[in-house]
């Protein structure tokens, strides 16, 4: 009795991430975090825009020129993709919070819908921007 | 069997911090608000982008635009701050690094929000009647 070693129960462990087969719900889960970080950046860009607008035409012109450059447009398009994916996948999360849509097949289907929506909505908004002249000059 | 606490956690017997629900609800309520605010933001960006400096000033001179943009910034920083906090807490193990990044998260987010809000007010109040 006195010789008994202190007992530490083995704690439950999940397999390392590399042990999982890639599946679509895993990809959308990871993408939700990645796009969230992207939107954090987008929020800082938006705050910078307001600051530039309050700082006069010269600074605003420089800032708008940065956003309108090729790199700026790539960043803004990325933020658009992040936004629409995060919205669609966030809606999945809100539905799950009510205990609905958690069956594997349903979750797979809504994952693909979220991805497709993000692509279509982002491209659509940028086509609209091109048509309305928002991308010009 | 369903007790996943460590031996030390069981001995202390303090349970959870009882603050998790606030984060959970705040994240979701702000998510619903941001669904509307960001869609408004996309539509606004489309209408403002081609108008140059004067067009943007005129757009922000509207109290409605200024108020909704301010809400977008505030609720966005709140929601993004909660999300970034979760990411930091999940992936950063070292307590000092974790604390430093959590503080940085708060400083960057609310610093940007303060700058943006004052800027919005400056433009909208400076626009005259």
Coordinates of C-alpha atoms in Angstrom, one line a residue:
Chain A
X1 CA 0.0 0.0 0.0
X2 CA 2.7 2.5 1.0
X3 CA 4.8 1.4 -2.0
X4 CA 2.1 2.2 -4.5
X5 CA 3.3 4.8 -7.0
X6 CA 1.2 7.9 -7.4
X7 CA -1.4 7.2 -10.1
X8 CA -1.8 9.6 -12.9
X9 CA -4.6 8.6 -15.3
X10 CA -3.6 8.7 -18.9
X11 CA -5.3 11.8 -20.3
X12 CA -7.3 11.5 -23.6
X13 CA -5.4 12.6 -26.7
X14 CA -6.7 13.3 -30.1
X15 CA -4.6 12.1 -33.0
X16 CA -2.0 14.5 -34.4
X17 CA -3.3 16.6 -37.3
X18 CA -1.2 14.7 -39.8
X19 CA -3.0 11.5 -39.0
X20 CA -6.3 12.7 -40.5
X21 CA -7.4 12.2 -44.1
X22 CA -8.3 15.6 -45.6
X23 CA -12.0 16.1 -45.8
X24 CA -14.1 19.1 -46.8
X25 CA -15.5 20.0 -43.4
X26 CA -11.9 20.0 -42.0
X27 CA -10.9 22.4 -44.8
X28 CA -13.8 24.8 -44.1
X29 CA -13.1 24.7 -40.4
X30 CA -9.5 25.8 -41.0
X31 CA -10.5 28.3 -43.7
X32 CA -12.9 29.9 -41.2
X33 CA -9.9 30.8 -39.0
X34 CA -7.7 31.8 -42.0
X35 CA -10.4 34.1 -43.5
X36 CA -11.1 35.5 -40.0
X37 CA -7.4 36.6 -39.9
X38 CA -7.8 38.0 -43.4
X39 CA -10.7 40.1 -42.3
X40 CA -8.7 41.4 -39.3
X41 CA -6.3 42.8 -41.9
X42 CA -9.3 44.1 -43.9
X43 CA -10.6 45.9 -40.9
X44 CA -7.2 47.6 -40.4
X45 CA -7.2 48.6 -44.1
X46 CA -10.7 50.1 -43.6
X47 CA -9.6 52.0 -40.5
X48 CA -6.6 53.3 -42.5
X49 CA -9.0 54.5 -45.2
X50 CA -11.0 56.5 -42.7
X51 CA -7.8 58.0 -41.3
X52 CA -6.5 58.9 -44.7
X53 CA -9.8 60.5 -45.6
X54 CA -9.6 62.7 -42.5
X55 CA -5.9 63.6 -43.3
X56 CA -6.5 65.6 -46.5
X57 CA -6.5 65.0 -50.3
X58 CA -2.8 64.3 -50.6
X59 CA -2.7 61.5 -48.1
X60 CA -6.0 60.2 -49.3
X61 CA -4.7 60.2 -52.9
X62 CA -1.7 58.2 -51.9
X63 CA -3.8 55.7 -49.9
X64 CA -6.3 55.3 -52.7
X65 CA -3.5 54.9 -55.1
X66 CA -2.1 52.1 -53.0
X67 CA -5.5 50.4 -52.8
X68 CA -5.9 50.8 -56.6
X69 CA -2.6 49.4 -57.5
X70 CA -2.3 45.8 -58.7
X71 CA -1.1 44.6 -55.2
X72 CA -3.8 46.6 -53.5
X73 CA -6.5 45.1 -55.7
X74 CA -5.2 41.6 -55.1
X75 CA -5.4 42.3 -51.3
X76 CA -8.9 43.8 -51.6
X77 CA -10.1 40.9 -53.7
X78 CA -8.6 38.5 -51.1
X79 CA -10.5 40.4 -48.4
X80 CA -13.7 40.1 -50.4
X81 CA -13.3 36.3 -50.7
X82 CA -12.5 36.1 -47.0
X83 CA -15.7 38.1 -46.2
X84 CA -18.1 36.0 -48.3
X85 CA -16.6 32.7 -47.1
X86 CA -16.6 33.9 -43.4
X87 CA -20.3 35.0 -43.8
X88 CA -21.4 31.7 -45.4
X89 CA -19.4 29.5 -43.0
X90 CA -20.5 31.7 -40.1
X91 CA -24.1 31.0 -41.0
X92 CA -23.3 27.3 -40.9
X93 CA -22.0 27.8 -37.4
X94 CA -25.1 29.6 -36.3
X95 CA -27.3 26.8 -37.6
X96 CA -25.1 24.2 -35.8
X97 CA -25.6 26.2 -32.6
X98 CA -29.2 25.2 -32.8
X99 CA -28.2 21.5 -33.1
X100 CA -29.2 21.4 -36.8
X101 CA -27.2 20.4 -39.9
X102 CA -24.6 18.3 -38.0
X103 CA -25.1 15.1 -39.9
X104 CA -21.9 14.3 -41.9
X105 CA -23.5 14.3 -45.3
X106 CA -25.4 17.6 -44.6
X107 CA -22.2 19.2 -43.2
X108 CA -20.3 18.1 -46.4
X109 CA -22.9 19.6 -48.7
X110 CA -23.1 22.9 -46.8
X111 CA -19.3 23.1 -46.8
X112 CA -19.2 22.9 -50.6
X113 CA -22.0 25.5 -50.8
X114 CA -20.1 27.9 -48.6
X115 CA -17.0 27.5 -50.8
X116 CA -19.0 28.0 -54.0
X117 CA -20.8 31.0 -52.6
X118 CA -17.6 32.7 -51.6
X119 CA -16.1 32.3 -55.1
X120 CA -19.3 33.3 -56.9
X121 CA -20.1 36.3 -54.7
X122 CA -16.6 37.7 -54.6
X123 CA -16.2 37.4 -58.4
X124 CA -19.7 38.9 -58.8
X125 CA -18.9 41.9 -56.7
X126 CA -15.7 42.6 -58.6
X127 CA -17.5 42.2 -61.9
X128 CA -20.1 44.7 -60.6
X129 CA -17.3 47.0 -59.5
X130 CA -15.8 46.9 -63.0
X131 CA -19.1 47.5 -64.7
X132 CA -20.0 50.5 -62.4
X133 CA -16.6 52.1 -62.8
X134 CA -15.5 51.6 -59.2
X135 CA -12.2 50.1 -60.4
X136 CA -11.5 52.9 -62.9
X137 CA -8.6 55.4 -62.7
Chain B
X1 CA -15.2 8.4 -16.5
X2 CA -16.5 11.6 -18.0
X3 CA -14.1 13.6 -15.8
X4 CA -11.3 15.0 -18.0
X5 CA -9.8 17.2 -15.4
X6 CA -6.2 16.8 -14.3
X7 CA -5.2 15.6 -10.8
X8 CA -4.3 19.1 -9.8
X9 CA -7.5 20.5 -11.3
X10 CA -9.5 18.0 -9.3
X11 CA -7.6 18.8 -6.1
X12 CA -8.2 22.5 -6.5
X13 CA -11.9 21.8 -7.3
X14 CA -12.6 25.3 -8.7
X15 CA -14.3 24.2 -11.9
X16 CA -14.4 26.6 -14.8
X17 CA -13.9 30.3 -14.6
X18 CA -17.7 30.8 -15.4
X19 CA -16.9 33.5 -18.0
X20 CA -17.0 31.4 -21.2
X21 CA -20.7 32.1 -22.0
X22 CA -20.1 35.8 -22.4
X23 CA -17.5 35.2 -25.1
X24 CA -19.8 32.6 -26.8
X25 CA -22.8 34.9 -26.9
X26 CA -20.9 38.1 -27.7
X27 CA -19.2 36.3 -30.7
X28 CA -22.6 35.3 -32.1
X29 CA -24.6 38.5 -31.5
X30 CA -21.8 40.5 -33.1
X31 CA -21.7 38.0 -36.0
X32 CA -25.4 38.6 -36.8
X33 CA -24.8 42.4 -36.6
X34 CA -21.8 42.1 -38.9
X35 CA -23.7 40.1 -41.4
X36 CA -25.8 43.2 -42.1
X37 CA -23.0 45.7 -41.5
X38 CA -20.5 44.1 -43.9
X39 CA -23.0 43.7 -46.7
X40 CA -23.8 47.4 -46.3
X41 CA -20.0 48.0 -46.3
X42 CA -19.6 46.1 -49.6
X43 CA -22.4 48.0 -51.3
X44 CA -21.0 51.3 -49.9
X45 CA -17.5 50.5 -51.1
X46 CA -18.9 49.9 -54.6
X47 CA -20.5 53.3 -54.6
X48 CA -17.6 55.2 -53.1
X49 CA -14.6 53.6 -54.8
X50 CA -14.9 55.5 -58.1
X51 CA -15.7 58.9 -56.6
X52 CA -12.3 60.2 -55.5
X53 CA -11.5 62.3 -52.4
X54 CA -14.5 64.7 -52.8
X55 CA -16.9 61.9 -53.4
X56 CA -15.7 60.0 -50.4
X57 CA -15.9 63.1 -48.1
X58 CA -19.5 63.8 -49.4
X59 CA -20.4 60.2 -48.7
X60 CA -19.1 60.3 -45.2
X61 CA -20.8 63.7 -44.5
X62 CA -24.1 61.8 -44.3
X63 CA -24.8 61.1 -40.6
X64 CA -26.3 57.8 -41.5
X65 CA -23.2 56.6 -43.4
X66 CA -20.9 57.9 -40.6
X67 CA -23.0 56.1 -37.9
X68 CA -23.1 52.8 -39.7
X69 CA -19.4 52.9 -40.7
X70 CA -18.7 53.6 -37.0
X71 CA -20.8 50.6 -35.9
X72 CA -19.0 48.4 -38.5
X73 CA -15.6 49.4 -37.1
X74 CA -16.7 49.0 -33.4
X75 CA -18.5 45.7 -33.8
X76 CA -15.9 44.4 -36.3
X77 CA -13.0 45.1 -33.9
X78 CA -15.0 43.5 -31.0
X79 CA -15.7 40.3 -33.1
X80 CA -12.2 40.1 -34.7
X81 CA -10.7 40.7 -31.2
X82 CA -12.6 37.7 -29.8
X83 CA -11.7 35.5 -32.7
X84 CA -8.0 36.5 -32.7
X85 CA -8.0 35.9 -28.9
X86 CA -9.3 32.3 -29.5
X87 CA -6.6 31.7 -32.1
X88 CA -3.8 33.0 -29.7
X89 CA -5.1 30.9 -26.8
X90 CA -5.3 27.8 -29.0
X91 CA -1.9 27.9 -30.6
X92 CA 0.5 29.8 -28.2
X93 CA 1.5 27.7 -25.3
X94 CA 4.2 29.9 -23.6
X95 CA 2.4 32.1 -21.0
X96 CA 4.6 35.2 -21.6
X97 CA 4.2 35.1 -25.4
X98 CA 0.5 34.4 -25.0
X99 CA 0.0 37.4 -22.7
X100 CA 2.1 39.6 -25.0
X101 CA 0.1 38.7 -28.0
X102 CA -3.3 39.1 -26.2
X103 CA -2.3 42.6 -25.1
X104 CA -1.1 43.4 -28.7
X105 CA -4.4 42.1 -30.0
X106 CA -6.3 44.5 -27.8
X107 CA -4.0 47.5 -28.5
X108 CA -4.0 47.0 -32.3
X109 CA -7.7 46.5 -32.5
X110 CA -8.9 49.2 -30.2
X111 CA -6.2 51.6 -31.4
X112 CA -7.4 51.2 -35.0
X113 CA -11.0 51.6 -33.8
X114 CA -10.2 54.9 -32.0
X115 CA -8.3 56.3 -35.0
X116 CA -11.0 55.3 -37.4
X117 CA -13.8 56.7 -35.1
X118 CA -12.2 60.1 -34.6
X119 CA -11.4 60.3 -38.3
X120 CA -15.1 59.6 -39.2
X121 CA -16.3 62.2 -36.7
X122 CA -13.8 64.8 -38.1
X123 CA -15.0 64.3 -41.6
X124 CA -18.7 64.2 -40.8
X125 CA -18.6 67.2 -38.4
X126 CA -16.2 69.1 -40.7
X127 CA -18.6 68.8 -43.6
X128 CA -20.8 71.6 -42.5
X129 CA -24.6 71.7 -42.9

